[in-house]
PDB file of C-alpha atoms in Angstrom:
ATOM      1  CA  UNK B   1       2.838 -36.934 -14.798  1.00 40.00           C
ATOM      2  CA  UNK B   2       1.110 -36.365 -11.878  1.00 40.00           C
ATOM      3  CA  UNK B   3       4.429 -33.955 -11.031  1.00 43.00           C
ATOM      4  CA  UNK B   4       4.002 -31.508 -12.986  1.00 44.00           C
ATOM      5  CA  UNK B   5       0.595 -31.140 -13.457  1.00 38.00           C
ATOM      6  CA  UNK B   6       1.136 -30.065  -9.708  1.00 36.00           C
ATOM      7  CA  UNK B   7       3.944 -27.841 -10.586  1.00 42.00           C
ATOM      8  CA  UNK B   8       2.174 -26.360 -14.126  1.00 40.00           C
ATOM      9  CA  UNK B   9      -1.116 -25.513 -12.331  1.00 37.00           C
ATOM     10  CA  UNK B  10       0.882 -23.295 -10.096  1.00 38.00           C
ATOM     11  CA  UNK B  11       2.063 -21.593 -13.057  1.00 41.00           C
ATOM     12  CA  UNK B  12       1.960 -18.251 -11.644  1.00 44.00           C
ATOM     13  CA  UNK B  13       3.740 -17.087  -8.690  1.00 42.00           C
ATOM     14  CA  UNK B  14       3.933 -13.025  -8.251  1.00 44.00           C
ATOM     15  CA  UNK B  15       6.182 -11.278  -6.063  1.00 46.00           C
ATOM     16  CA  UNK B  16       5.193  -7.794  -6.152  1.00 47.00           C
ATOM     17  CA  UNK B  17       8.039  -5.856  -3.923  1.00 42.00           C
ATOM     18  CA  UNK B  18       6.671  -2.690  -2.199  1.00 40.00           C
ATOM     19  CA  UNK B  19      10.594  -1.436  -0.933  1.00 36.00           C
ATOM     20  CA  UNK B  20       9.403   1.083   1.726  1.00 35.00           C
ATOM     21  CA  UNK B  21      11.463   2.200   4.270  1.00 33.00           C
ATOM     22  CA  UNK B  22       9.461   2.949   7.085  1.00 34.00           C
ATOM     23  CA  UNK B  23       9.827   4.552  10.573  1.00 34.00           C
ATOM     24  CA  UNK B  24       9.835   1.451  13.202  1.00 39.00           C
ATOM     25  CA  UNK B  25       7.784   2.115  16.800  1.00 43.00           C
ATOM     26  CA  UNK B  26      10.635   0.324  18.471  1.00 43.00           C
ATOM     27  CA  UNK B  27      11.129   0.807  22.456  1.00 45.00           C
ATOM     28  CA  UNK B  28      14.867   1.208  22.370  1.00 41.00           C
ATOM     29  CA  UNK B  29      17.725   3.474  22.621  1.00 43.00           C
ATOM     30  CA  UNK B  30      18.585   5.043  19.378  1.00 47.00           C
ATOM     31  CA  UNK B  31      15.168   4.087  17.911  1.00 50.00           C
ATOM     32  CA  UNK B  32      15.813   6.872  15.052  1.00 56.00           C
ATOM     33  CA  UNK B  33      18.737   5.015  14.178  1.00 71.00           C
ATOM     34  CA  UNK B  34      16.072   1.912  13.199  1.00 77.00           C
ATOM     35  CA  UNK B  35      14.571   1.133   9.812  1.00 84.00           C
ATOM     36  CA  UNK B  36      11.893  -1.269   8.690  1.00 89.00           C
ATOM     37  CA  UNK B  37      11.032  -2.685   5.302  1.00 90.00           C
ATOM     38  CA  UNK B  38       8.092  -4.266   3.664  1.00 90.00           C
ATOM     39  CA  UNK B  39       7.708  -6.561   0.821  1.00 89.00           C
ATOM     40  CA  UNK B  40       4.472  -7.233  -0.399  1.00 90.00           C
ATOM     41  CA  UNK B  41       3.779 -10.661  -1.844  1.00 91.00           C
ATOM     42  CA  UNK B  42       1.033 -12.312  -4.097  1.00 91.00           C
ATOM     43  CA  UNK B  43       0.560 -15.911  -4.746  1.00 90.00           C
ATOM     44  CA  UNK B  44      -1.883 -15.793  -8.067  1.00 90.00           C
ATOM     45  CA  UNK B  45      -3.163 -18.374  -9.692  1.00 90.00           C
ATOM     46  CA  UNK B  46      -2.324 -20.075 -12.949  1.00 89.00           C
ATOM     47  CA  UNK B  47      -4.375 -17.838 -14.943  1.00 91.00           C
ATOM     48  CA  UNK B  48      -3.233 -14.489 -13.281  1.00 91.00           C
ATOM     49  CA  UNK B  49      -6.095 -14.248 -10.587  1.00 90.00           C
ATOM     50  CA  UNK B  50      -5.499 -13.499  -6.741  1.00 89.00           C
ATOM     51  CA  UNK B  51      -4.695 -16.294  -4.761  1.00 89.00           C
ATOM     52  CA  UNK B  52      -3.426 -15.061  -1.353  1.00 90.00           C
ATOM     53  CA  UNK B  53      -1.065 -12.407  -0.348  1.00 92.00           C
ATOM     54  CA  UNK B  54       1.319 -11.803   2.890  1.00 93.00           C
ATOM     55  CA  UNK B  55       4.245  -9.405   3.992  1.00 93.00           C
ATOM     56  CA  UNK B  56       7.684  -9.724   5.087  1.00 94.00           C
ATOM     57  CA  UNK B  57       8.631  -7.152   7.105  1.00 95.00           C
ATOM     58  CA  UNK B  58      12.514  -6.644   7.909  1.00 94.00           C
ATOM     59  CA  UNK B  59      13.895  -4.203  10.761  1.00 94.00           C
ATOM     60  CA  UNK B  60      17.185  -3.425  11.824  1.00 93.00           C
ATOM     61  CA  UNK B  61      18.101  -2.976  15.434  1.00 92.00           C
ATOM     62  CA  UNK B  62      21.546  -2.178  16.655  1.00 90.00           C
ATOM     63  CA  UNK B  63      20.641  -3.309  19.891  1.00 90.00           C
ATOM     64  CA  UNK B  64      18.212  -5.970  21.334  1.00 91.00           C
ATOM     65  CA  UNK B  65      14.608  -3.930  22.388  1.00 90.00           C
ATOM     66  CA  UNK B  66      10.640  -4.664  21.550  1.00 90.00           C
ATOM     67  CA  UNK B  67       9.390  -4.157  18.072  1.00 91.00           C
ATOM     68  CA  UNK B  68       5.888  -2.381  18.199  1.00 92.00           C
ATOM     69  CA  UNK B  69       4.299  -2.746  14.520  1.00 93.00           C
ATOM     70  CA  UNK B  70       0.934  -2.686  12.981  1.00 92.00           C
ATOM     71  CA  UNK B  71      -1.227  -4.593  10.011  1.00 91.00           C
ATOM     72  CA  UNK B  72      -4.477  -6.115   9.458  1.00 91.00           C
ATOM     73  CA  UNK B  73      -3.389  -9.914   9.354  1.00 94.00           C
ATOM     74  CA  UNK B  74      -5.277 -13.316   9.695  1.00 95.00           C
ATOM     75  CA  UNK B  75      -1.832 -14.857  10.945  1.00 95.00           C
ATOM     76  CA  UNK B  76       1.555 -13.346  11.942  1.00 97.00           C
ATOM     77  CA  UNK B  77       4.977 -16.059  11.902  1.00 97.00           C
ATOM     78  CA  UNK B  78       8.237 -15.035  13.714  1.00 97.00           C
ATOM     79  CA  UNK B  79      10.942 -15.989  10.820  1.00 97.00           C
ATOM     80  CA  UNK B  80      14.084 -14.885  12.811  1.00 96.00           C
ATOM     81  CA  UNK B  81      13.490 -16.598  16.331  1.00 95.00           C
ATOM     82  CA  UNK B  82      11.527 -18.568  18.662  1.00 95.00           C
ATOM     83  CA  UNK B  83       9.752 -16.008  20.263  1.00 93.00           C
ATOM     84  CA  UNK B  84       6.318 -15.843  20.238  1.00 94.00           C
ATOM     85  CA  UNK B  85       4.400 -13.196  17.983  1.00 95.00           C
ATOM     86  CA  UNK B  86       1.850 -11.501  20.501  1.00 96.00           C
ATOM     87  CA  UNK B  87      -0.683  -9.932  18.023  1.00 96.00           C
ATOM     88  CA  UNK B  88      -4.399  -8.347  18.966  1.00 94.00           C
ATOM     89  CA  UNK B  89      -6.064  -5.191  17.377  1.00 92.00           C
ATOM     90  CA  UNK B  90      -3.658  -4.957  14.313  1.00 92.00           C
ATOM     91  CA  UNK B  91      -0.932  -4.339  17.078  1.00 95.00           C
ATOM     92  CA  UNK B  92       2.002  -6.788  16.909  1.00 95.00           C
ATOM     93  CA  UNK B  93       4.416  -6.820  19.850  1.00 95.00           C
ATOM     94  CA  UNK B  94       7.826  -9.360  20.261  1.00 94.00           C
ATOM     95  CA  UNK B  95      11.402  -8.812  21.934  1.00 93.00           C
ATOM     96  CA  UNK B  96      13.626  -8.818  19.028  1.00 93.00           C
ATOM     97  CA  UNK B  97      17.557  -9.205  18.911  1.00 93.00           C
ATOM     98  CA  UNK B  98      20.125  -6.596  17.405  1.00 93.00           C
ATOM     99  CA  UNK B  99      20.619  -7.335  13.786  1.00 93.00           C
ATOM    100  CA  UNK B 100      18.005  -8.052  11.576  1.00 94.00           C
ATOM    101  CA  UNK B 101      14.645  -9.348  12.706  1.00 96.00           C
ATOM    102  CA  UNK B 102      11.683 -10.598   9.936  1.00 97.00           C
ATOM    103  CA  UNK B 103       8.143 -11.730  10.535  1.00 97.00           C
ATOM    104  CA  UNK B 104       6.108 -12.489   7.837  1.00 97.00           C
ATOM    105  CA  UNK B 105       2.347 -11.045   8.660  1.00 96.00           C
ATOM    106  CA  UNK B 106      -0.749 -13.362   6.081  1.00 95.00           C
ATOM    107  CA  UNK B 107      -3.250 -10.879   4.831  1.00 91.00           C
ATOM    108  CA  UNK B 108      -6.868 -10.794   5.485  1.00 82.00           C
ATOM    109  CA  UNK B 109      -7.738  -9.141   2.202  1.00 82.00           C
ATOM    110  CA  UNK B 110      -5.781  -7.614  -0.586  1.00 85.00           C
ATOM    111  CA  UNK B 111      -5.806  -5.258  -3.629  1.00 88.00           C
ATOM    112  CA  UNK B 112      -3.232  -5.511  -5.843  1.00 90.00           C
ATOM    113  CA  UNK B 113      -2.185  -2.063  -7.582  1.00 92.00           C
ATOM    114  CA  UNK B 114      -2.066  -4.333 -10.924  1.00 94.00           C
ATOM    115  CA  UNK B 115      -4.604  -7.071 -12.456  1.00 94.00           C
ATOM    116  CA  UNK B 116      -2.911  -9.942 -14.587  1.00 94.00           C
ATOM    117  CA  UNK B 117      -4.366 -12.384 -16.625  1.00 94.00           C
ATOM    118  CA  UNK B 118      -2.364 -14.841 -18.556  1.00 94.00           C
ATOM    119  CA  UNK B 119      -3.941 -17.290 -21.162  1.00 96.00           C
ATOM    120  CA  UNK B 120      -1.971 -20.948 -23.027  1.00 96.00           C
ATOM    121  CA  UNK B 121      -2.526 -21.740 -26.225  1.00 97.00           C
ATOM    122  CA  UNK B 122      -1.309 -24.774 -27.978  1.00 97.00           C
ATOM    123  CA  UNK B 123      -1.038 -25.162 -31.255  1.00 97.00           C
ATOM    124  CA  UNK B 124      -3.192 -22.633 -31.789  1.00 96.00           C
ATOM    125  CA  UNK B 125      -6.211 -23.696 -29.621  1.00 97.00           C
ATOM    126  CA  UNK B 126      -6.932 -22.257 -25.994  1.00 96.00           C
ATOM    127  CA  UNK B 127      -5.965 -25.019 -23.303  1.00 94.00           C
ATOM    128  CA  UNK B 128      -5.775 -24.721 -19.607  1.00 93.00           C
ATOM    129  CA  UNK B 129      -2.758 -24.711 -17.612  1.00 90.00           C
ATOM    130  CA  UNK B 130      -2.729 -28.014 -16.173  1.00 88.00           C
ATOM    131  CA  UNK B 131      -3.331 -29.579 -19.497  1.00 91.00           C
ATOM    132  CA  UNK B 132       0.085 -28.011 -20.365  1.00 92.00           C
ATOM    133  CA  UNK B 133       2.412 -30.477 -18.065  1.00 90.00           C
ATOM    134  CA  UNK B 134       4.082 -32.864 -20.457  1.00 93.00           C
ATOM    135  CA  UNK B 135       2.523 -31.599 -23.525  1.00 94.00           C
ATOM    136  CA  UNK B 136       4.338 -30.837 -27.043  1.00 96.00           C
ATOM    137  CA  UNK B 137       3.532 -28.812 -29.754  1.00 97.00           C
ATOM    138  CA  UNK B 138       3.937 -24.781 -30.623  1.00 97.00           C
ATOM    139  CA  UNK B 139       3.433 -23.235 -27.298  1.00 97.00           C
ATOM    140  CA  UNK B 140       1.882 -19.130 -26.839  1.00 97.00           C
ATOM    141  CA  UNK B 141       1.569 -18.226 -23.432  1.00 96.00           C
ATOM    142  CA  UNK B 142      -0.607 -14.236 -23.594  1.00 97.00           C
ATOM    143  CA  UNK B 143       0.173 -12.014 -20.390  1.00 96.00           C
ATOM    144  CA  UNK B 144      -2.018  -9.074 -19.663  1.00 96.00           C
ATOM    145  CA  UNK B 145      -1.374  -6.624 -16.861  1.00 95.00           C
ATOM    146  CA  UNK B 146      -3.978  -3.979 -16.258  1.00 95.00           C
ATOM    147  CA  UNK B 147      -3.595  -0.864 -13.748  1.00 94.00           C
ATOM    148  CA  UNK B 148      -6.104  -1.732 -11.017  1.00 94.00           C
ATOM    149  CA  UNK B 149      -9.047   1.162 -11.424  1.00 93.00           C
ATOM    150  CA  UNK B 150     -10.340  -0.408  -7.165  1.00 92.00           C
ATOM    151  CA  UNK B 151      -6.826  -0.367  -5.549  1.00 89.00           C
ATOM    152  CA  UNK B 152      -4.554   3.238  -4.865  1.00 85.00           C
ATOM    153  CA  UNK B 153      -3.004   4.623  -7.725  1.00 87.00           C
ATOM    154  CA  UNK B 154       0.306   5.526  -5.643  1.00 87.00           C
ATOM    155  CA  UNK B 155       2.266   2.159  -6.946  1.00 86.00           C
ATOM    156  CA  UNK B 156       0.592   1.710 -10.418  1.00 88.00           C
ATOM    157  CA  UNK B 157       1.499   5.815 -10.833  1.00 89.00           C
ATOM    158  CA  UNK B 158       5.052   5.474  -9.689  1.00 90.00           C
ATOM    159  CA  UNK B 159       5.842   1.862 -10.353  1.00 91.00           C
ATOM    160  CA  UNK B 160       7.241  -0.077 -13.091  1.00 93.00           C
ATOM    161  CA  UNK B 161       6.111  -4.219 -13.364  1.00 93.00           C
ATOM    162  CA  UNK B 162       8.913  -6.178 -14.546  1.00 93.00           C
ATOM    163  CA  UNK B 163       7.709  -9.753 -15.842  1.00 94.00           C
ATOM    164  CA  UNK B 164      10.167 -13.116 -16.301  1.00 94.00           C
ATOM    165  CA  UNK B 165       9.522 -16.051 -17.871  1.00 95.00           C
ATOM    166  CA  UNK B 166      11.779 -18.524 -17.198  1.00 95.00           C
ATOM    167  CA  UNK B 167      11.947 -21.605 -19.854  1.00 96.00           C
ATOM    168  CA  UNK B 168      14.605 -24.629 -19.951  1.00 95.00           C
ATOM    169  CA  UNK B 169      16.019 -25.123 -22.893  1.00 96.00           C
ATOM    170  CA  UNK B 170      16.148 -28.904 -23.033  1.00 95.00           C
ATOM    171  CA  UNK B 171      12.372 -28.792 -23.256  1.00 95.00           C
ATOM    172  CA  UNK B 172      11.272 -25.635 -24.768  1.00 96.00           C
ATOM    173  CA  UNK B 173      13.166 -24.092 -27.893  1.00 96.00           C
ATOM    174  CA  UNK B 174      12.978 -21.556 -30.775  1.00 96.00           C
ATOM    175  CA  UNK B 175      11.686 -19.190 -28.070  1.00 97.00           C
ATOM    176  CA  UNK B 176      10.506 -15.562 -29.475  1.00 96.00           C
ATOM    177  CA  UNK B 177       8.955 -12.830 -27.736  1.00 97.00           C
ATOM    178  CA  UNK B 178       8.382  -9.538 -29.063  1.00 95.00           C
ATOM    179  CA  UNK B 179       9.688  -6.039 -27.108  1.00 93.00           C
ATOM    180  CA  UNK B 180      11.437  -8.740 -25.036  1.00 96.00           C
ATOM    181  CA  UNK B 181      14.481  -9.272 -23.281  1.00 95.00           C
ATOM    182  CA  UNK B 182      16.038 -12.543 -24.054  1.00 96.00           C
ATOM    183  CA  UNK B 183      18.997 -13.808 -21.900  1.00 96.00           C
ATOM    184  CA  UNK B 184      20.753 -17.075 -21.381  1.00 95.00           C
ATOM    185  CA  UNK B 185      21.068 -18.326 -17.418  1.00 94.00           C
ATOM    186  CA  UNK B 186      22.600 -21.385 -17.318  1.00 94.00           C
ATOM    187  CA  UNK B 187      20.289 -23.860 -19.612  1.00 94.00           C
ATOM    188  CA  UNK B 188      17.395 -21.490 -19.434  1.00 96.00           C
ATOM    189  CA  UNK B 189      16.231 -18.887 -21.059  1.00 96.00           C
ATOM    190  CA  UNK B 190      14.876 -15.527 -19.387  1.00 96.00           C
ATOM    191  CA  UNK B 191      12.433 -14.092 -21.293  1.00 97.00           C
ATOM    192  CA  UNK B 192      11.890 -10.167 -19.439  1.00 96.00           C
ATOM    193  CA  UNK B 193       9.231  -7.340 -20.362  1.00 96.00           C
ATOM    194  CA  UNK B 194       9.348  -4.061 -18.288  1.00 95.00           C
ATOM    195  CA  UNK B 195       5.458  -2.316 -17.941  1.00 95.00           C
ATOM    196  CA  UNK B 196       5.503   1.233 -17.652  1.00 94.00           C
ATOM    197  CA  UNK B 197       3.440   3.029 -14.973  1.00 92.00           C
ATOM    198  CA  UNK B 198       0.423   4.515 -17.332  1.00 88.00           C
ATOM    199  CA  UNK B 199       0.773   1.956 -19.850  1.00 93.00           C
ATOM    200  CA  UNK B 200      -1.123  -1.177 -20.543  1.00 95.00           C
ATOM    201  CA  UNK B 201       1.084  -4.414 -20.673  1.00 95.00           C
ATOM    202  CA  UNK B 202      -0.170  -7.053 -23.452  1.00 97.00           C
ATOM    203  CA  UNK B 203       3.173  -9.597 -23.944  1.00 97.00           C
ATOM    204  CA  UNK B 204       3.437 -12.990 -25.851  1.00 97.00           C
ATOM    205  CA  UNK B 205       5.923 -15.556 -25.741  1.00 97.00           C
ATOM    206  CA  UNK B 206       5.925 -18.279 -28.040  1.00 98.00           C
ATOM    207  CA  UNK B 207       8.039 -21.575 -28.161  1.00 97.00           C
ATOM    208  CA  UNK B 208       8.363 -25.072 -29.384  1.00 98.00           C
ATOM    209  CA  UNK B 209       7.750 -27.516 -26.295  1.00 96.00           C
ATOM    210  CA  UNK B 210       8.183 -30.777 -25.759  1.00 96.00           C
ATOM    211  CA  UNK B 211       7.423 -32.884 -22.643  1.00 94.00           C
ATOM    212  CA  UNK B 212       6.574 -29.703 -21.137  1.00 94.00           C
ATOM    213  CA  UNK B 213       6.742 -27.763 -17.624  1.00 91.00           C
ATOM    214  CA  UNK B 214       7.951 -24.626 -16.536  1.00 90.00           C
ATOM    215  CA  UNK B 215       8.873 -22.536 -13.128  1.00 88.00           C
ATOM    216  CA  UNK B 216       6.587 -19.637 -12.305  1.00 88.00           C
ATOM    217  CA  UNK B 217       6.250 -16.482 -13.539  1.00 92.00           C
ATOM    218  CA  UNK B 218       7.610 -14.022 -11.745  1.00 91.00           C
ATOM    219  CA  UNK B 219       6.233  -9.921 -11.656  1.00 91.00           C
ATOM    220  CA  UNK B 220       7.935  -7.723  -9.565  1.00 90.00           C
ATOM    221  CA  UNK B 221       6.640  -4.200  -8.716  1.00 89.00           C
ATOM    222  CA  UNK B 222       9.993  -1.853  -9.020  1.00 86.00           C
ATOM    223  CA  UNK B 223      10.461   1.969  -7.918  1.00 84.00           C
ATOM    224  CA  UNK B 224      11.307   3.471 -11.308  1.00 74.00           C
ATOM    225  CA  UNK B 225      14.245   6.053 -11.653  1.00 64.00           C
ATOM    226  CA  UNK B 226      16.254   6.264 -14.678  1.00 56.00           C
ATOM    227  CA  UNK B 227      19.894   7.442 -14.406  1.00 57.00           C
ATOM    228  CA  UNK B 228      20.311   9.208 -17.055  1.00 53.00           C
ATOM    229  CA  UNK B 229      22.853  12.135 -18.047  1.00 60.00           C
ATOM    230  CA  UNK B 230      21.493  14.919 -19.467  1.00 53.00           C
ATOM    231  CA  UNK B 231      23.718  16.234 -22.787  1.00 60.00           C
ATOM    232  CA  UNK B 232      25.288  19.643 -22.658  1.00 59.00           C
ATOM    233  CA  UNK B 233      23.223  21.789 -23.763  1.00 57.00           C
ATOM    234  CA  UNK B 234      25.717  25.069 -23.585  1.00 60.00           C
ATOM    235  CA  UNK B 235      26.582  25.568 -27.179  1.00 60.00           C
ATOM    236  CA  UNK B 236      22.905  25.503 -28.149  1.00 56.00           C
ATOM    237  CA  UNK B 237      21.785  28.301 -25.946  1.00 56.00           C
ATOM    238  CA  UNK B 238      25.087  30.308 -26.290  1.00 61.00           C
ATOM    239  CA  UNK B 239      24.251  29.838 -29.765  1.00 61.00           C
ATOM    240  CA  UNK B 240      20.749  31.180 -29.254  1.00 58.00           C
ATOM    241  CA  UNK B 241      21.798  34.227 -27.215  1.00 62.00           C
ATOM    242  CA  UNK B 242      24.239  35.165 -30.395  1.00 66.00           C
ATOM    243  CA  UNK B 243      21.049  34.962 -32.738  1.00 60.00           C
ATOM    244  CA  UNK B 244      19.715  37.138 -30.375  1.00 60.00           C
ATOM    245  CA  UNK B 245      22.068  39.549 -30.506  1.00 55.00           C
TER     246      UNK B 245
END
């Protein structure tokens, strides 16, 4: 019981992926050649506040060379190699390999672009998260996700939030969510919204529990392009320049 308490008051876990490809300061040949990535990510907390945030960044070297990079961090952690991180002033210095190098860099502060809340009721009456693990009953889980007014509007203007809930089916069934995506993965269901930059996100998922616990949520900040085909639109103006005439 104890178990997944643990694992229900962690309810929550946000990945919000910021895909930017960035100029490196690398000092090596063919530095133009070299790309870096970020990925933002945001631990929240059970009920959709902030808990702590840190980024991966990736580079690609084709050739061994130090990688100059910058961030305001509390901690930096080399995740490809041994070598030590040498990090004063925002300034982070290290030898790296050719191929691909990450180091994850913790965050002293954060504002998210987005502000999620996310509220459990059972049965019909408000309960906390960790009074969820092992419970049974009718089972609403509310998500909210608000454009942050405090953080910069480039990702909340540009970006979509894509939400999944993740439920197994031996313990939670007759799942329903409206303007949801419902898919079978193995013996889970994925329950999937997509927010719209502009747009307010208000989602509910309901389901009939029993001995109840669940993975995290998941919310993933995604570039948004459509590929779409535009129709031909020929007859209609040929057919408009004959009026015309």
């Amino acid at each position: 019981m104890k178990q997944r308490a643990k694992r229900i008051a962690a309810l929550l876990l946000t990945c919000l992926t910021a895909g930017l490809l960035l100029p490196s300061n690398i000092l090596a040949k063919d530095a133009e050649t070299i790309t870096k990535e970020e990925v933002v990510y945001a631990n929240l907390n059970a009920d959709g506040s902030f808990g702590r945030a840190y980024v991966v960044n990736a580079f690609n070297l084709p050739e061994a060379g130090q990688i100059v990079d910058y961030g305001d961090y509390s901690k930096v952690t080399n995740l490809s190699t041994t070598e030590p991180l040498a990090y004063e002033n925002g300034e982070v210095r290290v030898g790296a390999p050719a191929g691909r190098f990450y180091y994850q860099g913790d965050l002293s502060s954060a504002e998210l672009p987005w502000l999620f809340s996310v509220a459990y009721l059972l049965d019909g009456k408000r309960v906390e998260a960790a009074d969820l693990a092992g419970a049974a009953g009718r089972l609403e889980m509310q998500i909210s996700i608000r454009d942050n007014p405090d953080a910069a509007a480039t990702f909340a203007q540009n970006y979509a939030v894509q939400v999944s809930v993740t439920l197994d089916t031996e313990r939670c069934g007759a799942v329903r969510a409206e303007g949801a995506t419902i898919a079978n993965s193995g013996k889970d269901k994925v329950v999937s919204f997509i927010k719209m930059p502009g747009t307010d996100g208000d989602y509910s998922v309901f389901a009939d529990v029993t001995d109840f616990e669940m993975d995290g949520i998941q919310c993933s900040g995604i570039p948004l392009t459509v590929d779409m085909e535009l129709p031909d639109t020929g007859s209609l103006t040929g057919g408009v320049a004959q009026l015309q005439n």
